[in-house]
Every structure is written in C-alpha cells, then in structure tokens.
XYZ file of C-alpha atoms in Angstrom:
340
model
C -42.768 95.810 11.089
C -39.594 97.654 10.692
C -39.217 98.308 14.349
C -40.350 94.737 15.406
C -37.446 93.860 13.168
C -35.012 96.263 14.923
C -35.479 95.311 18.062
C -35.658 91.222 17.444
C -31.828 92.242 15.529
C -30.154 94.378 18.571
C -31.531 91.560 20.958
C -30.263 88.325 19.164
C -27.327 89.875 18.528
C -26.409 89.378 22.172
C -24.002 86.062 23.943
C -24.748 85.697 27.944
C -23.647 83.701 30.211
C -25.022 82.271 33.014
C -23.055 83.058 36.302
C -25.509 81.988 38.997
C -28.774 82.219 40.242
C -30.106 86.045 38.761
C -26.542 87.111 37.511
C -25.659 87.138 33.647
C -22.291 88.722 32.225
C -22.186 89.971 28.445
C -19.702 88.185 26.372
C -19.918 89.162 22.811
C -22.004 89.786 19.937
C -23.578 86.314 17.701
C -22.056 87.677 14.010
C -24.903 86.707 12.042
C -24.300 87.373 8.075
C -24.409 85.809 5.124
C -21.569 83.558 5.743
C -22.149 80.527 8.051
C -19.999 81.066 11.326
C -19.054 78.462 13.355
C -20.146 79.534 17.135
C -18.681 75.893 18.169
C -18.442 72.144 16.983
C -22.319 71.412 16.175
C -23.756 74.605 16.372
C -23.021 77.314 13.771
C -25.227 80.175 12.815
C -26.306 82.261 9.474
C -28.927 85.207 8.217
C -30.911 85.287 5.328
C -32.267 88.429 4.404
C -34.142 88.397 0.909
C -36.320 86.092 -1.134
C -36.973 82.642 0.194
C -39.259 81.851 -2.252
C -42.130 80.648 0.078
C -44.799 82.396 -1.741
C -43.992 80.673 -4.997
C -43.416 77.538 -2.834
C -47.718 77.905 -1.340
C -48.440 79.335 -4.716
C -47.244 76.142 -6.386
C -49.254 74.225 -3.879
C -47.091 73.437 -1.215
C -46.152 69.902 -0.968
C -47.294 66.620 0.256
C -43.900 64.819 0.918
C -40.501 65.754 1.784
C -39.686 64.579 -1.883
C -41.996 67.288 -3.381
C -40.075 70.222 -0.971
C -36.737 68.867 -2.138
C -38.124 69.063 -5.794
C -38.899 72.333 -5.324
C -35.643 73.618 -3.622
C -33.659 71.298 -5.931
C -35.684 73.143 -9.291
C -35.026 77.023 -8.078
C -31.226 76.424 -6.691
C -29.604 76.773 -9.994
C -28.646 73.735 -10.509
C -26.546 73.440 -7.353
C -27.598 70.183 -5.860
C -29.605 67.448 -7.976
C -31.022 66.123 -4.919
C -32.606 66.849 -1.765
C -33.381 64.367 1.412
C -34.880 64.885 4.825
C -33.649 62.312 6.842
C -35.248 61.159 9.817
C -35.194 59.630 13.715
C -36.834 59.892 16.803
C -36.106 62.720 19.034
C -37.292 64.117 21.969
C -38.599 67.082 22.968
C -39.694 69.234 25.749
C -41.347 72.900 25.938
C -42.485 75.486 28.789
C -44.700 78.295 28.084
C -44.766 80.664 31.155
C -44.112 84.194 32.017
C -42.460 86.734 34.249
C -43.569 88.635 37.776
C -44.528 91.928 35.599
C -46.408 89.438 32.943
C -43.981 89.606 29.897
C -44.053 85.823 28.184
C -41.363 83.446 28.125
C -41.219 79.873 25.804
C -38.801 76.970 26.820
C -37.309 74.757 24.211
C -35.206 71.806 24.856
C -34.556 69.332 21.457
C -33.175 66.285 22.288
C -31.840 63.428 19.793
C -28.113 62.204 18.756
C -24.764 64.494 18.426
C -25.900 66.909 15.159
C -24.923 70.059 13.193
C -27.426 72.225 14.605
C -27.848 75.755 12.518
C -29.274 78.909 13.616
C -30.931 81.181 11.272
C -31.667 84.960 11.495
C -34.009 85.290 8.372
C -35.799 88.404 7.200
C -38.094 87.352 4.082
C -38.849 90.149 1.278
C -42.595 88.913 2.641
C -43.208 87.919 6.583
C -42.252 88.179 9.879
C -38.498 88.422 10.696
C -37.926 85.066 13.006
C -35.408 83.219 13.876
C -35.826 78.943 14.163
C -33.333 75.955 14.422
C -32.166 73.589 11.770
C -31.250 70.028 12.544
C -28.577 70.112 9.165
C -28.038 66.163 10.174
C -31.717 65.906 9.284
C -30.578 66.948 5.644
C -28.747 65.266 2.355
C -27.759 66.495 -0.622
C -27.042 63.512 -3.390
C -23.324 62.928 -4.401
C -22.273 66.277 -2.295
C -21.823 67.064 1.362
C -24.614 69.737 2.425
C -21.709 71.641 3.930
C -19.641 71.855 0.696
C -22.666 73.970 -0.747
C -22.699 77.471 -1.182
C -23.628 79.298 2.626
C -26.517 81.425 0.559
C -27.475 78.327 -0.918
C -27.661 76.090 2.631
C -29.041 78.862 4.662
C -32.135 78.755 1.582
C -32.459 75.412 1.955
C -32.586 75.042 6.178
C -35.477 77.869 5.584
C -37.683 74.621 4.511
C -36.598 72.692 7.658
C -36.948 73.940 10.696
C -37.655 72.596 14.537
C -38.593 75.321 16.323
C -38.060 78.878 16.230
C -39.562 82.735 16.910
C -41.026 85.386 14.816
C -40.781 89.261 15.432
C -44.522 89.169 16.356
C -43.711 86.885 19.452
C -45.093 83.711 18.349
C -43.103 80.691 19.483
C -43.509 77.012 17.894
C -42.437 73.897 18.192
C -41.857 70.541 16.847
C -42.356 67.700 18.942
C -42.149 63.914 18.508
C -44.279 61.316 19.990
C -43.265 57.521 19.257
C -46.386 56.155 17.544
C -47.416 54.141 14.522
C -50.003 56.465 13.713
C -48.487 59.367 11.129
C -49.759 62.452 9.159
C -51.599 62.550 5.515
C -54.521 64.935 5.379
C -56.105 64.112 2.054
C -58.801 67.039 2.143
C -57.807 69.018 -1.027
C -56.144 71.635 0.547
C -52.851 72.869 -0.571
C -50.043 70.746 1.319
C -47.563 71.021 3.858
C -45.382 69.003 5.636
C -44.372 69.334 9.275
C -40.967 71.579 8.966
C -42.826 73.446 6.146
C -46.014 74.410 8.077
C -43.151 75.975 11.141
C -42.028 78.280 8.077
C -46.144 79.305 7.118
C -46.434 80.122 10.726
C -43.282 81.604 11.416
C -43.170 83.715 8.362
C -47.289 84.652 8.974
C -48.747 83.941 12.405
C -48.693 86.549 15.373
C -51.090 84.860 17.413
C -52.449 81.321 18.269
C -55.587 82.112 17.027
C -53.962 82.948 13.881
C -51.615 80.456 13.880
C -53.984 77.511 14.190
C -56.576 78.896 11.141
C -53.222 78.656 9.286
C -52.345 74.937 9.920
C -56.715 74.860 9.075
C -56.105 75.928 5.542
C -53.409 73.477 4.907
C -53.269 69.411 4.566
C -50.628 68.072 6.917
C -48.098 65.435 5.826
C -45.834 64.465 8.618
C -42.200 64.738 7.664
C -40.182 61.925 7.674
C -43.188 59.961 8.510
C -43.290 60.569 11.321
C -46.174 61.477 14.387
C -45.464 64.984 15.854
C -47.651 67.853 17.355
C -46.774 71.593 17.367
C -46.581 73.371 20.444
C -47.487 76.848 19.798
C -47.099 80.314 21.856
C -47.607 84.155 21.127
C -46.832 87.256 23.562
C -50.350 87.665 24.628
C -50.271 83.856 26.667
C -52.295 81.922 25.132
C -49.594 78.330 24.404
C -51.743 75.105 22.992
C -50.901 71.871 21.496
C -52.199 71.138 17.775
C -52.476 67.251 17.342
C -53.395 64.893 14.887
C -55.395 62.351 15.583
C -56.670 60.291 12.486
C -55.727 63.557 10.364
C -58.196 65.388 12.322
C -56.538 68.190 13.834
C -57.283 69.062 17.550
C -55.858 72.113 19.720
C -56.044 71.849 23.232
C -54.903 74.520 25.396
C -51.305 73.872 27.718
C -48.674 75.480 28.906
C -46.168 72.297 28.672
C -45.717 70.110 26.071
C -43.701 66.859 25.604
C -43.609 63.212 23.477
C -47.462 61.956 24.288
C -50.966 63.341 23.385
C -52.335 65.422 24.935
C -55.867 65.450 23.515
C -59.065 63.732 25.730
C -59.633 60.444 24.359
C -58.689 57.841 23.374
C -54.769 58.373 22.300
C -54.351 60.426 25.135
C -51.134 59.523 27.218
C -49.628 57.574 24.457
C -46.188 58.412 24.661
C -42.746 57.696 26.017
C -42.865 57.362 30.053
C -39.563 59.564 29.770
C -41.480 61.969 27.965
C -44.251 61.883 31.715
C -41.846 62.095 33.607
C -40.417 65.435 32.287
C -44.218 66.801 31.687
C -44.752 66.045 35.268
C -41.686 68.267 36.243
C -42.775 71.018 33.723
C -45.987 70.914 35.448
C -45.274 71.368 39.107
C -43.298 74.357 38.511
C -44.475 78.227 39.526
C -44.944 79.607 35.889
C -46.599 82.372 37.214
C -42.801 84.216 37.978
C -40.346 82.826 36.269
C -37.270 84.663 34.747
C -35.600 83.725 32.155
C -32.479 82.134 34.515
C -35.485 79.862 35.844
C -36.556 78.985 32.415
C -33.194 78.026 31.810
C -32.931 76.222 34.668
C -36.300 74.111 34.287
C -34.700 73.114 30.917
C -31.878 72.042 32.656
C -34.086 70.053 34.912
C -35.296 68.121 31.997
C -32.484 67.434 29.778
C -31.448 64.468 28.843
C -28.582 64.079 31.388
C -30.992 63.913 33.907
C -32.569 60.452 31.983
C -28.908 58.594 31.393
C -28.750 56.910 27.676
C -26.923 58.098 24.682
C -29.164 60.725 23.526
C -28.458 64.306 24.246
C -30.118 67.747 24.678
C -28.700 69.592 21.383
C -30.076 72.604 22.315
C -32.079 74.041 24.734
C -33.640 77.880 23.927
C -35.615 80.606 26.644
C -37.701 82.823 24.036
C -38.353 86.483 25.801
C -42.210 86.835 23.227
C -41.718 90.677 24.586
C -38.570 91.647 24.270
C -37.348 89.276 21.570
C -34.376 87.998 22.950
C -33.680 84.728 22.589
C -31.212 82.184 24.399
C -29.717 79.738 23.131
C -27.784 76.875 25.301
C -25.684 73.762 23.897
C -25.437 70.661 24.454
C -26.428 70.956 28.336
C -23.882 73.607 28.856
C -26.274 75.578 30.582
C -23.172 78.001 31.793
C -23.339 79.544 28.710
C -25.244 80.949 26.262
C -25.571 82.458 22.873
C-alpha cells in the first residue's frame, strides 16, 4: 500500500507541457500542500492527509440527500460553518478507456460546464487508498460566508465529499456523467444511503477493480445529488471499463469503453440524452483504442471538447490518467498545449 502511495505521490507531482505529437517538456512540480494553491484562475490544488471521517459517515447510515451530507459535515466541522449546500446545473462529459501499445490502461475524462472554480484534491486518508479527485467548488455553497474564506483544511475536507471524478492508487478511475432526463435516482430498499458524489468517494477510498466498485454500489441505496440523473463510468488497471446506470431505480452495468451523456443500457431508455453526446460518442468510438499514447488520449479529449460544438459552455477540465503508472495530466479550459 505504501509503495502505491509513494508511486502516486511521485507521479502526481509532475507538471508537463505537450509541445507536439510524441514530445513532452517537464516544467515544474505541482505544489500539493495543506495550503490551497491557485495554479491559475479557476483552478487550484490541495493535499488532504489524515482522518476524512468517511468511515463515520458510512457507519451512521450514509445519506439519502445532499442536505444530509451537508448536515453531517456541519456537525463535524467544529462550528466553522452553519450550513452547506450542493448546487447543480446541467453538465456534459465524455470519458474514454483505452490502452497503450505495451498494454498500459488509460482513462480520459472531459468535464463540460460553465466557467467554474475547479479544485484538484490529493487525498491520503487514514483508511483507504490514496487518490486524486476533481471537485467543482462552484457546486458548493456555505450559508453566510464565501467558501473561499473558510480555512483551507475545512475546504479540503468538504471537497472530499463532492468529487466528480478521480483515480486511486490501485488504478481505479471513476467519472460522473450527467444524463438529461426528467427521471432521477432515489433507491429505497432499506440499505444505507449514498449520494452521487459520496458514491465516488466510496469507490476511490475502497475499490481496486470494477468488480469491487460494482459490489460496493450494490450494497447501498443511491440518491442522485442535486436531483440529477447521472451514470458512472468506471475503469480499472486490468482493462475492464463499464457504465453503471440506474433505470427505474434499478442498477444496470454495461461494458463499454466510451461514456458520454446518454443511456447505454439496452432497452427502452437506450439512447435517451442529448444529440451532441451522441456525436461525441461516435467520435470516440471511432478511434483506435488499442495503441493509444497519453498524448493521443489528450488529442482525443480535445477532439470532443466544447469548442468543437459552439455554445457558451467550455470544457473546464480534461484528465488523462495512466492507471498503471499513477500519472495524471490535467488540462484546464481547453488549453491542451500545457498540462498539470
């Protein structure tokens, strides 16, 4: 375990710029620390090490709503915040699982939304895998005080409960993708509860394989964060990649290398989603996914970023993950010439 953490630490602290096909230049180290570091406007990074309280959260039955997650955090933040709230909005995403010529597994992810405050969170909890996740801090509101005015450690702890994607030290990658559908997810079978974002945290903390991730999700009732219909793209270092979807509150698992923003479960719901998400899916499915470098994965994400489709949204972040080496490269707001 410590070997994996050390490897992840070393690989995650590299900053790269793509200078052209097949070439890279090392620039500098991302200064992950307990102090929040602004990398550029709209993008920051922080390191969390210690007790994340997530075992206590699960032991208390989890949560059936974002409000319950907020209440749990409020009770455990030492009076720093009176009330937390998760705010939402329709967002688009694309994910792609592929491999290099020598068999290393890659996972790519675009997050499409309005300009927002993104935070990269490197976590080493006392219990569970080390991980890196990404949080849209614009989705989080603290009543009566700007979130940015809270102590850095408090912001980092709050962010742990609101990840939208990430990879852990076992090489498991996960992403939340939205589906534009009037339905939502509100399972009521008597199991402990998870919201969308706390489900991501559970998988990053505890799952090493797709099979483990699916078994964990089956052990909980899921309740859609922010009332939105979503699905999970999950991939592991052994090469399996799936989408987990919830139709009429029943969980379905479908093997697929590409996930965008429409249902992939065979049946009546298949294909329901945005027309643009079908276009992005077709582009990614048409690629050679058997011999893809990290640079080629970056270019694939660029090919389905929002500037290719017009409109006011942007691809706020793109991530290329190597699930064997632990290396992750972040590209912010469609600047694919320089990455973190």
